[in-house]
Structures are given as C-alpha cells and as structure tokens.
Amino acid sequence: MPSKPAAAAVRSSAVEDYLERILDLINTKGYARVADIAQGLKISQASVTNMVQRLDAEGLLKYEKYRGLVLTTAGETLARNIMRRHHLLTDFLRMLGVDESVIYRDVEGMEHHISPQTLHAIEALVEELKSQPNLLSRIRPHANGN
Ligand code: MN
C-alpha cells in the first residue's frame, strides 16, 4: 500500500512536538533514537514507536528499528518551519519582557494554534519593535505583572 503524501499528514500538536524534538536531537546529537525522543517528550517508548511508525507511513521520516530514524525532505521542511515558528514566538515574548520561565511554556502552547497569517504579522511587528526602544520600555513592565 503506498504511503500517504506528507501533505495529508495530520498536523496535530503531537506530530509537531515529535518533529520539533526529532530535529532538535539530530541537530544536537547527530541522530534521533526512540529512547531519546521518549525521554525528551516524557512519553513511553511504546507510544513513541507507534507515532514514529505513523510518521513513517505519512512520509515524514524513515524508521528502521535498529538504525534509528531520519527525516525525509518533507519531514525536515516541516520540522524546520516548526522550529522557526518556536524561535520567532520566543523572540517576540522575550522582546516584550516576559520571564524566561514563562516564555517556554507559553510558546509550547501558542505555537500549535497560531495561523501563518498571525505569525507573519508578529514577524513584521518584531522587526518594527526593534527600532522602538521607548515603546518597548513602556510595554516591558506589564510583562512582569506591573
Ligand atoms: Mn516548541
């Protein structure tokens, strides 16, 4: 049975978290193993194996039980976009003066729900705000509950 094209993959929060974690592991360790993914996402290895097989069937990665896994071109493109979105939202909240401990949690929630249109608008806003230190200095106190 031919696998479904990557475009048909369900872009659930879980799928996005997996792809983000896998790319992060590949970037930092050079490879991604089920055990590392399970540890990073705090999910059982059996669950990770199920999801990895699903992502393989969707054409986002290639999984070989004893050799680990690699992202396909489609999977890597999607993962890079997810990572880029995470970084942009992190930059935005950091610019507003939100505490580092809050930023990560907020971004992990926001990133799965934000539309490309809103993300583009925030990207433009971040660029504009870089040249607005006075405006930022009036905003930043509010990020600390003041
Ligand atoms: Mn993230």
Short mmCIF file of N, CA and C and ligand atoms in Angstrom, two decimals:
data_model
loop_
_atom_site.label_atom_id
_atom_site.label_comp_id
_atom_site.label_asym_id
_atom_site.label_seq_id
_atom_site.Cartn_x
_atom_site.Cartn_y
_atom_site.Cartn_z
N MET A 1 0.85 -1.21 0.00
CA MET A 1 0.00 0.00 0.00
C MET A 1 0.88 1.24 0.00
N PRO A 2 0.68 2.15 -0.94
CA PRO A 2 1.52 3.36 -0.95
C PRO A 2 1.25 4.22 0.27
N SER A 3 2.29 4.86 0.78
CA SER A 3 2.07 5.72 1.93
C SER A 3 1.43 7.02 1.48
N LYS A 4 0.69 7.62 2.42
CA LYS A 4 0.02 8.89 2.11
C LYS A 4 1.06 9.99 1.91
N PRO A 5 0.78 10.94 1.05
CA PRO A 5 1.73 12.05 0.91
C PRO A 5 1.81 12.86 2.19
N ALA A 6 2.98 13.46 2.41
CA ALA A 6 3.18 14.20 3.65
C ALA A 6 2.14 15.30 3.83
N ALA A 7 1.69 15.87 2.72
CA ALA A 7 0.72 16.96 2.81
C ALA A 7 -0.56 16.53 3.51
N ALA A 8 -0.82 15.23 3.48
CA ALA A 8 -2.05 14.74 4.11
C ALA A 8 -1.86 14.46 5.60
N ALA A 9 -0.63 14.62 6.08
CA ALA A 9 -0.36 14.33 7.48
C ALA A 9 -1.21 15.22 8.39
N VAL A 10 -1.72 14.63 9.43
CA VAL A 10 -2.48 15.42 10.39
C VAL A 10 -1.49 16.26 11.20
N ARG A 11 -1.64 17.56 11.10
CA ARG A 11 -0.70 18.45 11.78
C ARG A 11 -1.15 18.69 13.22
N SER A 12 -1.24 17.59 13.96
CA SER A 12 -1.67 17.71 15.35
C SER A 12 -0.54 18.27 16.20
N SER A 13 -0.89 18.73 17.39
CA SER A 13 0.13 19.22 18.32
C SER A 13 1.16 18.15 18.57
N ALA A 14 0.71 16.89 18.69
CA ALA A 14 1.64 15.80 18.98
C ALA A 14 2.63 15.61 17.84
N VAL A 15 2.12 15.61 16.62
CA VAL A 15 3.00 15.46 15.46
C VAL A 15 4.04 16.58 15.44
N GLU A 16 3.59 17.78 15.69
CA GLU A 16 4.50 18.93 15.68
C GLU A 16 5.56 18.80 16.77
N ASP A 17 5.15 18.35 17.97
CA ASP A 17 6.11 18.18 19.06
C ASP A 17 7.15 17.10 18.71
N TYR A 18 6.70 16.04 18.09
CA TYR A 18 7.64 14.98 17.69
C TYR A 18 8.65 15.50 16.68
N LEU A 19 8.16 16.15 15.64
CA LEU A 19 9.07 16.62 14.59
C LEU A 19 10.06 17.63 15.15
N GLU A 20 9.57 18.50 16.04
CA GLU A 20 10.43 19.51 16.66
C GLU A 20 11.52 18.81 17.49
N ARG A 21 11.13 17.81 18.26
CA ARG A 21 12.08 17.09 19.11
C ARG A 21 13.10 16.31 18.28
N ILE A 22 12.60 15.67 17.23
CA ILE A 22 13.49 14.86 16.37
C ILE A 22 14.53 15.75 15.70
N LEU A 23 14.11 16.89 15.17
CA LEU A 23 15.07 17.79 14.51
C LEU A 23 16.07 18.33 15.53
N ASP A 24 15.59 18.64 16.73
CA ASP A 24 16.48 19.13 17.78
C ASP A 24 17.54 18.08 18.12
N LEU A 25 17.11 16.82 18.24
CA LEU A 25 18.07 15.73 18.54
C LEU A 25 19.08 15.56 17.41
N ILE A 26 18.60 15.60 16.17
CA ILE A 26 19.51 15.44 15.02
C ILE A 26 20.51 16.60 14.99
N ASN A 27 20.02 17.81 15.27
CA ASN A 27 20.90 18.99 15.25
C ASN A 27 21.94 18.95 16.37
N THR A 28 21.55 18.42 17.54
CA THR A 28 22.47 18.46 18.68
C THR A 28 23.30 17.18 18.82
N LYS A 29 22.71 16.01 18.51
CA LYS A 29 23.43 14.75 18.70
C LYS A 29 23.85 14.10 17.39
N GLY A 30 23.23 14.53 16.29
CA GLY A 30 23.56 13.93 15.00
C GLY A 30 22.61 12.79 14.62
N TYR A 31 21.80 12.34 15.59
CA TYR A 31 20.85 11.26 15.31
C TYR A 31 19.70 11.35 16.32
N ALA A 32 18.60 10.69 16.00
CA ALA A 32 17.46 10.63 16.91
C ALA A 32 17.07 9.18 17.11
N ARG A 33 16.99 8.75 18.36
CA ARG A 33 16.55 7.39 18.67
C ARG A 33 15.24 7.47 19.44
N VAL A 34 14.48 6.38 19.36
CA VAL A 34 13.19 6.33 20.07
C VAL A 34 13.37 6.65 21.55
N ALA A 35 14.42 6.08 22.17
CA ALA A 35 14.64 6.29 23.60
C ALA A 35 14.84 7.78 23.92
N ASP A 36 15.57 8.49 23.05
CA ASP A 36 15.82 9.92 23.29
C ASP A 36 14.56 10.74 23.12
N ILE A 37 13.76 10.38 22.12
CA ILE A 37 12.50 11.09 21.89
C ILE A 37 11.58 10.88 23.08
N ALA A 38 11.51 9.63 23.56
CA ALA A 38 10.64 9.30 24.69
C ALA A 38 11.03 10.10 25.92
N GLN A 39 12.34 10.20 26.17
CA GLN A 39 12.82 10.93 27.34
C GLN A 39 12.50 12.42 27.22
N GLY A 40 12.73 12.98 26.03
CA GLY A 40 12.51 14.41 25.83
C GLY A 40 11.05 14.81 25.94
N LEU A 41 10.17 13.94 25.47
CA LEU A 41 8.74 14.27 25.48
C LEU A 41 8.02 13.67 26.68
N LYS A 42 8.76 12.91 27.51
CA LYS A 42 8.18 12.25 28.68
C LYS A 42 7.00 11.35 28.29
N ILE A 43 7.26 10.51 27.31
CA ILE A 43 6.25 9.59 26.78
C ILE A 43 6.90 8.21 26.75
N SER A 44 6.09 7.13 26.89
CA SER A 44 6.67 5.79 26.88
C SER A 44 7.26 5.45 25.52
N GLN A 45 8.27 4.56 25.54
CA GLN A 45 8.92 4.17 24.28
C GLN A 45 7.94 3.48 23.33
N ALA A 46 6.97 2.75 23.91
CA ALA A 46 5.98 2.07 23.06
C ALA A 46 5.13 3.09 22.31
N SER A 47 4.74 4.16 23.01
CA SER A 47 3.94 5.21 22.36
C SER A 47 4.75 5.92 21.28
N VAL A 48 6.04 6.16 21.60
CA VAL A 48 6.90 6.84 20.63
C VAL A 48 7.04 5.97 19.38
N THR A 49 7.23 4.66 19.59
CA THR A 49 7.36 3.75 18.43
C THR A 49 6.11 3.80 17.56
N ASN A 50 4.94 3.81 18.18
CA ASN A 50 3.69 3.91 17.41
C ASN A 50 3.65 5.18 16.57
N MET A 51 4.00 6.31 17.19
CA MET A 51 3.94 7.58 16.48
C MET A 51 4.99 7.63 15.37
N VAL A 52 6.17 7.10 15.66
CA VAL A 52 7.24 7.11 14.66
C VAL A 52 6.81 6.28 13.44
N GLN A 53 6.14 5.17 13.68
CA GLN A 53 5.65 4.35 12.56
C GLN A 53 4.59 5.09 11.76
N ARG A 54 3.76 5.87 12.47
CA ARG A 54 2.74 6.66 11.78
C ARG A 54 3.39 7.75 10.92
N LEU A 55 4.40 8.40 11.48
CA LEU A 55 5.09 9.46 10.74
C LEU A 55 5.83 8.88 9.53
N ASP A 56 6.32 7.66 9.69
CA ASP A 56 6.96 6.96 8.57
C ASP A 56 5.91 6.71 7.47
N ALA A 57 4.74 6.21 7.86
CA ALA A 57 3.68 5.92 6.90
C ALA A 57 3.21 7.20 6.19
N GLU A 58 3.34 8.33 6.88
CA GLU A 58 2.91 9.61 6.29
C GLU A 58 4.02 10.26 5.47
N GLY A 59 5.16 9.59 5.38
CA GLY A 59 6.23 10.10 4.52
C GLY A 59 7.07 11.19 5.14
N LEU A 60 6.99 11.36 6.48
CA LEU A 60 7.74 12.43 7.13
C LEU A 60 9.10 11.96 7.65
N LEU A 61 9.26 10.66 7.83
CA LEU A 61 10.56 10.13 8.24
C LEU A 61 10.70 8.68 7.80
N LYS A 62 11.93 8.20 7.90
CA LYS A 62 12.21 6.78 7.61
C LYS A 62 12.67 6.16 8.92
N TYR A 63 11.99 5.10 9.33
CA TYR A 63 12.31 4.45 10.60
C TYR A 63 12.78 3.02 10.36
N GLU A 64 13.98 2.73 10.86
CA GLU A 64 14.48 1.36 10.82
C GLU A 64 14.81 0.98 12.25
N LYS A 65 14.19 -0.10 12.70
CA LYS A 65 14.23 -0.45 14.12
C LYS A 65 15.62 -0.39 14.74
N TYR A 66 16.62 -0.92 14.06
CA TYR A 66 17.95 -0.98 14.68
C TYR A 66 18.90 0.12 14.23
N ARG A 67 18.43 0.98 13.35
CA ARG A 67 19.31 2.03 12.86
C ARG A 67 18.82 3.43 13.19
N GLY A 68 17.71 3.50 13.93
CA GLY A 68 17.19 4.81 14.28
C GLY A 68 16.37 5.40 13.15
N LEU A 69 16.26 6.71 13.10
CA LEU A 69 15.39 7.30 12.10
C LEU A 69 16.00 8.55 11.49
N VAL A 70 15.56 8.83 10.28
CA VAL A 70 15.97 10.06 9.60
C VAL A 70 14.71 10.75 9.06
N LEU A 71 14.74 12.06 9.04
CA LEU A 71 13.62 12.81 8.47
C LEU A 71 13.71 12.78 6.95
N THR A 72 12.57 12.69 6.28
CA THR A 72 12.55 12.84 4.82
C THR A 72 12.65 14.33 4.52
N THR A 73 12.78 14.68 3.26
CA THR A 73 12.83 16.10 2.90
C THR A 73 11.57 16.80 3.37
N ALA A 74 10.42 16.17 3.16
CA ALA A 74 9.14 16.76 3.60
C ALA A 74 9.12 16.91 5.12
N GLY A 75 9.60 15.89 5.83
CA GLY A 75 9.62 15.94 7.29
C GLY A 75 10.56 17.01 7.80
N GLU A 76 11.71 17.12 7.15
CA GLU A 76 12.69 18.12 7.60
C GLU A 76 12.19 19.53 7.34
N THR A 77 11.54 19.75 6.19
CA THR A 77 10.99 21.07 5.88
C THR A 77 9.94 21.46 6.93
N LEU A 78 9.06 20.51 7.24
CA LEU A 78 8.02 20.77 8.23
C LEU A 78 8.65 21.04 9.61
N ALA A 79 9.62 20.22 9.98
CA ALA A 79 10.27 20.38 11.29
C ALA A 79 10.99 21.73 11.38
N ARG A 80 11.65 22.14 10.30
CA ARG A 80 12.34 23.44 10.31
C ARG A 80 11.36 24.59 10.47
N ASN A 81 10.20 24.47 9.84
CA ASN A 81 9.19 25.52 9.99
C ASN A 81 8.67 25.57 11.42
N ILE A 82 8.50 24.41 12.03
CA ILE A 82 8.03 24.34 13.42
C ILE A 82 9.07 24.99 14.34
N MET A 83 10.34 24.68 14.10
CA MET A 83 11.40 25.23 14.93
C MET A 83 11.53 26.75 14.74
N ARG A 84 11.39 27.17 13.50
CA ARG A 84 11.48 28.59 13.18
C ARG A 84 10.35 29.36 13.88
N ARG A 85 9.16 28.79 13.85
CA ARG A 85 7.99 29.39 14.49
C ARG A 85 8.22 29.49 16.01
N HIS A 86 8.79 28.42 16.59
CA HIS A 86 9.09 28.43 18.03
C HIS A 86 10.05 29.58 18.36
N HIS A 87 11.09 29.72 17.54
CA HIS A 87 12.08 30.77 17.79
C HIS A 87 11.49 32.16 17.62
N LEU A 88 10.66 32.34 16.63
CA LEU A 88 10.05 33.66 16.40
C LEU A 88 9.15 34.05 17.58
N LEU A 89 8.33 33.12 18.03
CA LEU A 89 7.45 33.42 19.16
C LEU A 89 8.26 33.67 20.43
N THR A 90 9.36 32.93 20.59
CA THR A 90 10.24 33.14 21.74
C THR A 90 10.85 34.54 21.69
N ASP A 91 11.35 34.94 20.52
CA ASP A 91 11.92 36.29 20.35
C ASP A 91 10.88 37.36 20.70
N PHE A 92 9.65 37.13 20.23
CA PHE A 92 8.58 38.11 20.45
C PHE A 92 8.31 38.29 21.95
N LEU A 93 8.10 37.18 22.67
CA LEU A 93 7.79 37.28 24.10
C LEU A 93 8.98 37.82 24.89
N ARG A 94 10.20 37.44 24.48
CA ARG A 94 11.40 37.94 25.14
C ARG A 94 11.51 39.45 24.96
N MET A 95 11.20 39.91 23.76
CA MET A 95 11.22 41.34 23.46
C MET A 95 10.24 42.11 24.35
N LEU A 96 9.11 41.46 24.65
CA LEU A 96 8.09 42.10 25.49
C LEU A 96 8.47 42.06 26.98
N GLY A 97 9.52 41.30 27.31
CA GLY A 97 9.99 41.26 28.68
C GLY A 97 9.39 40.15 29.53
N VAL A 98 8.79 39.18 28.88
CA VAL A 98 8.20 38.05 29.62
C VAL A 98 9.32 37.21 30.23
N ASP A 99 9.10 36.72 31.46
CA ASP A 99 10.10 35.90 32.15
C ASP A 99 10.46 34.67 31.32
N GLU A 100 11.74 34.30 31.35
CA GLU A 100 12.20 33.12 30.60
C GLU A 100 11.43 31.87 31.00
N SER A 101 11.10 31.76 32.29
CA SER A 101 10.41 30.56 32.76
C SER A 101 8.99 30.47 32.20
N VAL A 102 8.43 31.61 31.86
CA VAL A 102 7.07 31.66 31.31
C VAL A 102 7.11 31.51 29.79
N ILE A 103 8.14 32.05 29.18
CA ILE A 103 8.24 32.05 27.72
C ILE A 103 8.11 30.66 27.14
N TYR A 104 8.90 29.72 27.65
CA TYR A 104 8.91 28.38 27.06
C TYR A 104 7.54 27.73 27.11
N ARG A 105 6.91 27.83 28.29
CA ARG A 105 5.59 27.21 28.46
C ARG A 105 4.56 27.85 27.54
N ASP A 106 4.59 29.18 27.47
CA ASP A 106 3.64 29.88 26.60
C ASP A 106 3.85 29.53 25.13
N VAL A 107 5.11 29.52 24.72
CA VAL A 107 5.39 29.23 23.31
C VAL A 107 4.97 27.81 22.96
N GLU A 108 5.21 26.86 23.86
CA GLU A 108 4.81 25.47 23.59
C GLU A 108 3.30 25.35 23.39
N GLY A 109 2.53 26.22 24.04
CA GLY A 109 1.09 26.21 23.82
C GLY A 109 0.70 26.98 22.57
N MET A 110 1.20 28.21 22.46
CA MET A 110 0.82 29.11 21.35
C MET A 110 1.17 28.53 19.98
N GLU A 111 2.33 27.92 19.88
CA GLU A 111 2.87 27.56 18.56
C GLU A 111 1.97 26.61 17.79
N HIS A 112 1.20 25.79 18.50
CA HIS A 112 0.36 24.81 17.80
C HIS A 112 -0.93 25.42 17.27
N HIS A 113 -1.27 26.60 17.74
CA HIS A 113 -2.58 27.15 17.42
C HIS A 113 -2.53 28.37 16.53
N ILE A 114 -1.34 28.94 16.37
CA ILE A 114 -1.22 30.19 15.63
C ILE A 114 -1.28 29.93 14.12
N SER A 115 -1.98 30.79 13.40
CA SER A 115 -2.10 30.65 11.94
C SER A 115 -0.88 31.27 11.26
N PRO A 116 -0.60 30.87 10.02
CA PRO A 116 0.51 31.50 9.28
C PRO A 116 0.32 33.01 9.15
N GLN A 117 -0.93 33.45 8.97
CA GLN A 117 -1.18 34.89 8.83
C GLN A 117 -0.76 35.65 10.08
N THR A 118 -1.20 35.14 11.24
CA THR A 118 -0.86 35.80 12.50
C THR A 118 0.65 35.78 12.73
N LEU A 119 1.27 34.66 12.38
CA LEU A 119 2.71 34.54 12.56
C LEU A 119 3.45 35.57 11.69
N HIS A 120 3.00 35.74 10.47
CA HIS A 120 3.62 36.74 9.60
C HIS A 120 3.47 38.14 10.18
N ALA A 121 2.30 38.42 10.74
CA ALA A 121 2.06 39.74 11.33
C ALA A 121 2.99 39.95 12.52
N ILE A 122 3.16 38.92 13.34
CA ILE A 122 4.04 39.03 14.51
C ILE A 122 5.49 39.21 14.05
N GLU A 123 5.85 38.51 12.99
CA GLU A 123 7.21 38.64 12.45
C GLU A 123 7.47 40.09 12.02
N ALA A 124 6.51 40.70 11.36
CA ALA A 124 6.65 42.09 10.93
C ALA A 124 6.70 43.01 12.15
N LEU A 125 5.86 42.70 13.16
CA LEU A 125 5.84 43.52 14.37
C LEU A 125 7.18 43.46 15.10
N VAL A 126 7.75 42.26 15.20
CA VAL A 126 9.06 42.10 15.86
C VAL A 126 10.10 42.98 15.17
N GLU A 127 10.10 42.97 13.85
CA GLU A 127 11.05 43.81 13.10
C GLU A 127 10.86 45.28 13.41
N GLU A 128 9.60 45.73 13.44
CA GLU A 128 9.29 47.14 13.72
C GLU A 128 9.69 47.51 15.15
N LEU A 129 9.42 46.60 16.09
CA LEU A 129 9.68 46.90 17.50
C LEU A 129 11.17 47.06 17.79
N LYS A 130 12.01 46.45 16.95
CA LYS A 130 13.46 46.56 17.16
C LYS A 130 13.91 48.02 17.13
N SER A 131 13.18 48.85 16.41
CA SER A 131 13.57 50.26 16.33
C SER A 131 12.68 51.15 17.21
N GLN A 132 11.99 50.52 18.16
CA GLN A 132 11.08 51.27 19.06
C GLN A 132 11.43 51.02 20.53
N PRO A 133 12.65 51.36 20.97
CA PRO A 133 13.03 51.08 22.36
C PRO A 133 12.14 51.79 23.39
N ASN A 134 11.68 52.98 23.05
CA ASN A 134 10.83 53.70 24.01
C ASN A 134 9.49 52.99 24.21
N LEU A 135 8.92 52.55 23.10
CA LEU A 135 7.67 51.80 23.19
C LEU A 135 7.88 50.52 24.00
N LEU A 136 8.97 49.81 23.71
CA LEU A 136 9.24 48.57 24.44
C LEU A 136 9.42 48.80 25.93
N SER A 137 10.06 49.91 26.28
CA SER A 137 10.29 50.17 27.70
C SER A 137 8.98 50.47 28.43
N ARG A 138 7.96 50.93 27.68
CA ARG A 138 6.65 51.12 28.31
C ARG A 138 5.87 49.81 28.39
N ILE A 139 6.14 48.89 27.48
CA ILE A 139 5.44 47.61 27.46
C ILE A 139 6.02 46.63 28.48
N ARG A 140 7.35 46.59 28.55
CA ARG A 140 8.02 45.53 29.31
C ARG A 140 7.60 45.42 30.78
N PRO A 141 7.34 46.53 31.48
CA PRO A 141 6.89 46.38 32.88
C PRO A 141 5.61 45.56 33.02
N HIS A 142 4.74 45.62 32.01
CA HIS A 142 3.48 44.89 32.09
C HIS A 142 3.70 43.38 32.04
N ALA A 143 4.80 42.95 31.41
CA ALA A 143 5.08 41.52 31.29
C ALA A 143 5.50 40.93 32.63
N ASN A 144 5.80 41.79 33.59
CA ASN A 144 6.18 41.30 34.92
C ASN A 144 5.06 41.51 35.94
N GLY A 145 3.87 41.73 35.42
CA GLY A 145 2.72 41.84 36.31
C GLY A 145 2.52 43.23 36.90
N ASN A 146 3.22 44.22 36.35
CA ASN A 146 3.07 45.59 36.86
C ASN A 146 2.00 46.37 36.10
MN MN B 1 8.19 24.16 20.53
#
